[in-house]
Amino acid sequence: MSTDFAILAFFSLMLAYLLICEIFTILFRLTGLTEETARFQVISMLTTCGFTTTESELITSSRKRKKLAFITILFGYIFSVTIVSMVINFFTRSNDENSLQIIFKVILAVIFIIIIWYILLKVNAVKIHFDKIISKIGIKIMFKNQDNPIMVLGIFKHEVIAEIIVTNLPNELLNTELKNSFIRSNYNLQILTVIKSDDTTKPVTGDTVLENGDKIIIFGELKNIKNLFIKEKSF
């Protein structure tokens, strides 16, 4: 195996590793974790470092998260073994090459990885498009027997801000204006934003009527959000 091929393989593997990290972060977010918590848990599992005792309850308390955690840890072991084997093989076969040239190529590969990683995380247009694609796939696979997947965007003591993709509108909201839905009095929830299926944002008023296909940003206690929108007990 030539040095150039080994570096290319290493670059491809590391790029795949970073993409896997982002994909599983999005999938964990779909189960109700914040992005910060999801990314920390995914990195911990992929690097086989485990996760903290306190936050481990977030994983073990959900059937979907436990399945995702198992798959993530499995990917972590596979990548770890592959990367270690590749590095050992690379150095054992590179004795006949100019060491400075090898170091330069490795640094160049690392720089490319960092650039791609930065684009994926920091360029909003790329991040939003990537999130949307993975979310659609994740929802179809993970929530095929569950209505209205919830993604927690932020936690404020006892309340959260969450995004809900409405796939099966609850009876309490079906063909009902928000002012007549008792969503505030019965569930103490406040809908902040409604994004229609064509990605246009509609102002929320008392006359707003929700529809299947809407994406809503909602504020309130997570258990109340689940009581209204989720009918599956195993969430």
XYZ file of C-alpha atoms in Angstrom:
235
model
C 0.000 0.000 0.000
C 1.544 3.333 -1.074
C 1.868 6.253 1.302
C -0.455 8.429 -0.782
C -3.144 5.775 -0.751
C -2.756 5.312 3.018
C -3.140 9.046 3.630
C -6.191 9.192 1.344
C -7.734 6.231 3.152
C -7.017 7.856 6.517
C -8.565 11.131 5.320
C -11.679 9.339 4.044
C -12.048 7.382 7.264
C -11.737 10.450 9.477
C -14.226 12.337 7.307
C -16.662 9.432 7.614
C -16.066 9.450 11.390
C -16.994 13.144 11.641
C -20.085 12.659 9.479
C -21.176 9.720 11.628
C -20.746 11.916 14.695
C -23.019 14.591 13.218
C -25.596 12.075 12.005
C -25.943 10.425 15.414
C -26.066 13.840 17.091
C -29.081 14.736 14.944
C -30.722 11.355 15.640
C -30.299 11.782 19.399
C -31.746 15.279 19.120
C -34.822 13.743 17.509
C -35.350 11.702 20.698
C -35.582 14.865 22.802
C -31.985 15.693 23.780
C -30.541 19.163 23.279
C -27.834 19.526 20.638
C -25.129 20.127 23.256
C -26.069 17.055 25.295
C -26.535 14.903 22.190
C -23.125 15.815 20.765
C -21.373 15.196 24.095
C -23.002 11.781 24.448
C -22.218 10.795 20.847
C -18.553 11.830 21.118
C -18.275 9.949 24.406
C -19.724 6.790 22.891
C -17.810 6.975 19.609
C -14.525 7.421 21.453
C -15.511 4.533 23.792
C -15.051 6.816 26.806
C -18.538 6.148 28.122
C -20.847 8.876 29.393
C -21.307 10.594 32.738
C -23.342 8.913 35.481
C -25.887 11.722 35.735
C -26.555 12.018 32.027
C -26.538 8.272 31.451
C -30.103 8.258 32.804
C -31.126 10.278 29.753
C -29.968 7.390 27.562
C -31.222 4.443 29.601
C -34.643 5.990 30.208
C -35.634 5.745 26.548
C -35.871 2.622 24.406
C -34.991 4.532 21.243
C -31.946 6.147 22.861
C -30.688 2.799 24.143
C -30.892 1.345 20.637
C -29.121 4.389 19.204
C -26.466 4.180 21.930
C -25.791 0.523 21.107
C -25.352 1.319 17.399
C -23.187 4.367 18.177
C -20.882 2.414 20.490
C -20.612 -0.344 17.864
C -19.555 2.224 15.262
C -17.064 3.623 17.771
C -15.372 0.250 18.275
C -15.235 -0.418 14.531
C -13.704 2.982 13.778
C -11.233 2.725 16.664
C -9.918 -0.678 15.545
C -9.768 0.410 11.906
C -7.953 3.675 12.631
C -5.378 2.034 14.925
C -4.723 -0.720 12.374
C -4.374 1.806 9.580
C -1.939 4.008 11.545
C 0.244 1.026 12.489
C 0.220 -0.262 8.914
C 1.017 3.207 7.610
C 4.115 3.698 9.753
C 5.430 0.184 9.214
C 5.335 0.681 5.438
C 6.610 4.251 5.262
C 10.259 3.679 6.181
C 11.400 4.149 2.630
C 9.683 7.518 2.217
C 10.908 10.967 3.086
C 9.664 11.582 6.629
C 9.164 15.346 6.093
C 7.084 14.677 2.996
C 4.921 12.225 4.927
C 4.394 14.696 7.767
C 3.443 17.418 5.272
C 0.846 15.194 3.598
C -0.645 14.155 6.938
C -0.893 17.801 8.065
C -2.525 18.702 4.752
C -5.089 15.922 5.214
C -5.836 17.112 8.759
C -6.326 20.690 7.531
C -8.830 19.502 4.911
C -10.710 17.554 7.588
C -10.868 20.620 9.851
C -12.140 22.787 6.975
C -14.895 20.319 6.103
C -15.801 19.943 9.792
C -15.988 23.749 10.136
C -18.213 24.050 7.066
C -20.538 21.366 8.371
C -20.886 23.000 11.800
C -20.547 26.717 11.166
C -21.952 27.434 7.703
C -25.664 27.755 8.433
C -26.887 26.937 4.925
C -24.915 23.677 4.865
C -25.793 22.768 8.458
C -29.517 23.430 7.998
C -29.658 21.450 4.748
C -27.696 18.546 6.273
C -29.890 18.559 9.405
C -33.035 18.555 7.305
C -31.947 15.563 5.211
C -30.848 13.472 8.206
C -33.928 14.475 10.217
C -36.283 13.348 7.448
C -34.540 9.993 7.170
C -34.364 9.608 10.957
C -38.043 10.406 11.414
C -39.079 7.835 8.812
C -36.958 5.114 10.417
C -37.262 5.930 14.131
C -40.791 7.299 14.337
C -42.716 5.255 11.809
C -45.040 4.039 14.595
C -45.070 7.325 16.528
C -46.739 10.634 15.859
C -45.259 14.112 16.068
C -41.524 13.703 16.761
C -40.171 16.214 19.287
C -36.725 17.832 19.190
C -35.693 19.793 22.303
C -33.902 23.024 21.351
C -33.268 24.465 24.808
C -33.880 23.749 28.493
C -34.877 26.423 31.019
C -35.214 24.848 34.495
C -38.572 23.034 34.275
C -39.552 24.272 30.796
C -38.137 23.609 27.348
C -38.295 25.123 23.904
C -39.004 22.298 21.482
C -39.589 21.787 17.791
C -42.427 19.467 16.794
C -43.064 18.120 13.316
C -46.808 17.610 13.211
C -47.613 14.337 11.465
C -50.839 13.512 13.297
C -52.562 16.497 14.842
C -54.030 15.797 18.320
C -57.811 15.814 18.558
C -57.639 18.810 20.888
C -56.143 20.911 18.050
C -57.912 19.401 15.050
C -59.740 22.112 13.055
C -59.597 24.318 16.132
C -58.327 27.853 16.541
C -55.661 28.149 19.232
C -57.806 30.507 21.298
C -60.442 27.764 21.552
C -58.050 24.828 22.056
C -57.377 25.210 25.805
C -53.708 24.512 25.084
C -52.723 27.209 27.601
C -55.216 26.358 30.340
C -55.013 22.547 30.160
C -51.342 22.054 29.245
C -49.724 25.423 30.059
C -48.042 25.457 26.645
C -47.315 28.373 24.349
C -46.764 28.030 20.615
C -44.100 30.514 19.551
C -43.759 29.902 15.817
C -45.513 27.933 13.094
C -43.531 26.926 9.997
C -45.663 25.618 7.176
C -44.720 22.713 4.907
C -43.396 25.178 2.282
C -40.968 26.616 4.908
C -42.894 29.884 5.263
C -43.303 31.226 8.792
C -46.758 32.243 9.968
C -47.410 34.612 12.905
C -49.082 32.880 15.831
C -52.388 34.419 16.860
C -55.522 33.221 18.576
C -57.007 32.529 15.158
C -54.148 30.236 14.095
C -55.231 26.722 13.101
C -52.540 24.029 13.038
C -52.343 21.452 10.240
C -50.542 18.211 9.573
C -47.168 18.986 8.019
C -46.623 22.074 10.158
C -43.448 22.492 12.156
C -44.070 24.314 15.428
C -41.784 25.838 18.046
C -43.391 25.440 21.460
C -42.568 26.450 25.041
C -43.588 24.609 28.204
C -42.868 21.553 30.336
C -41.654 18.588 28.298
C -44.049 16.179 29.997
C -47.003 18.390 29.016
C -45.767 18.598 25.424
C -45.530 14.799 25.307
C -48.957 14.406 26.923
C -50.492 16.509 24.164
C -48.545 15.390 21.097
C -47.174 11.922 21.888
C -49.436 8.934 22.329
C -46.711 6.269 22.326
C -45.576 5.368 25.865
C -42.192 4.063 24.792
C -40.835 7.430 23.655
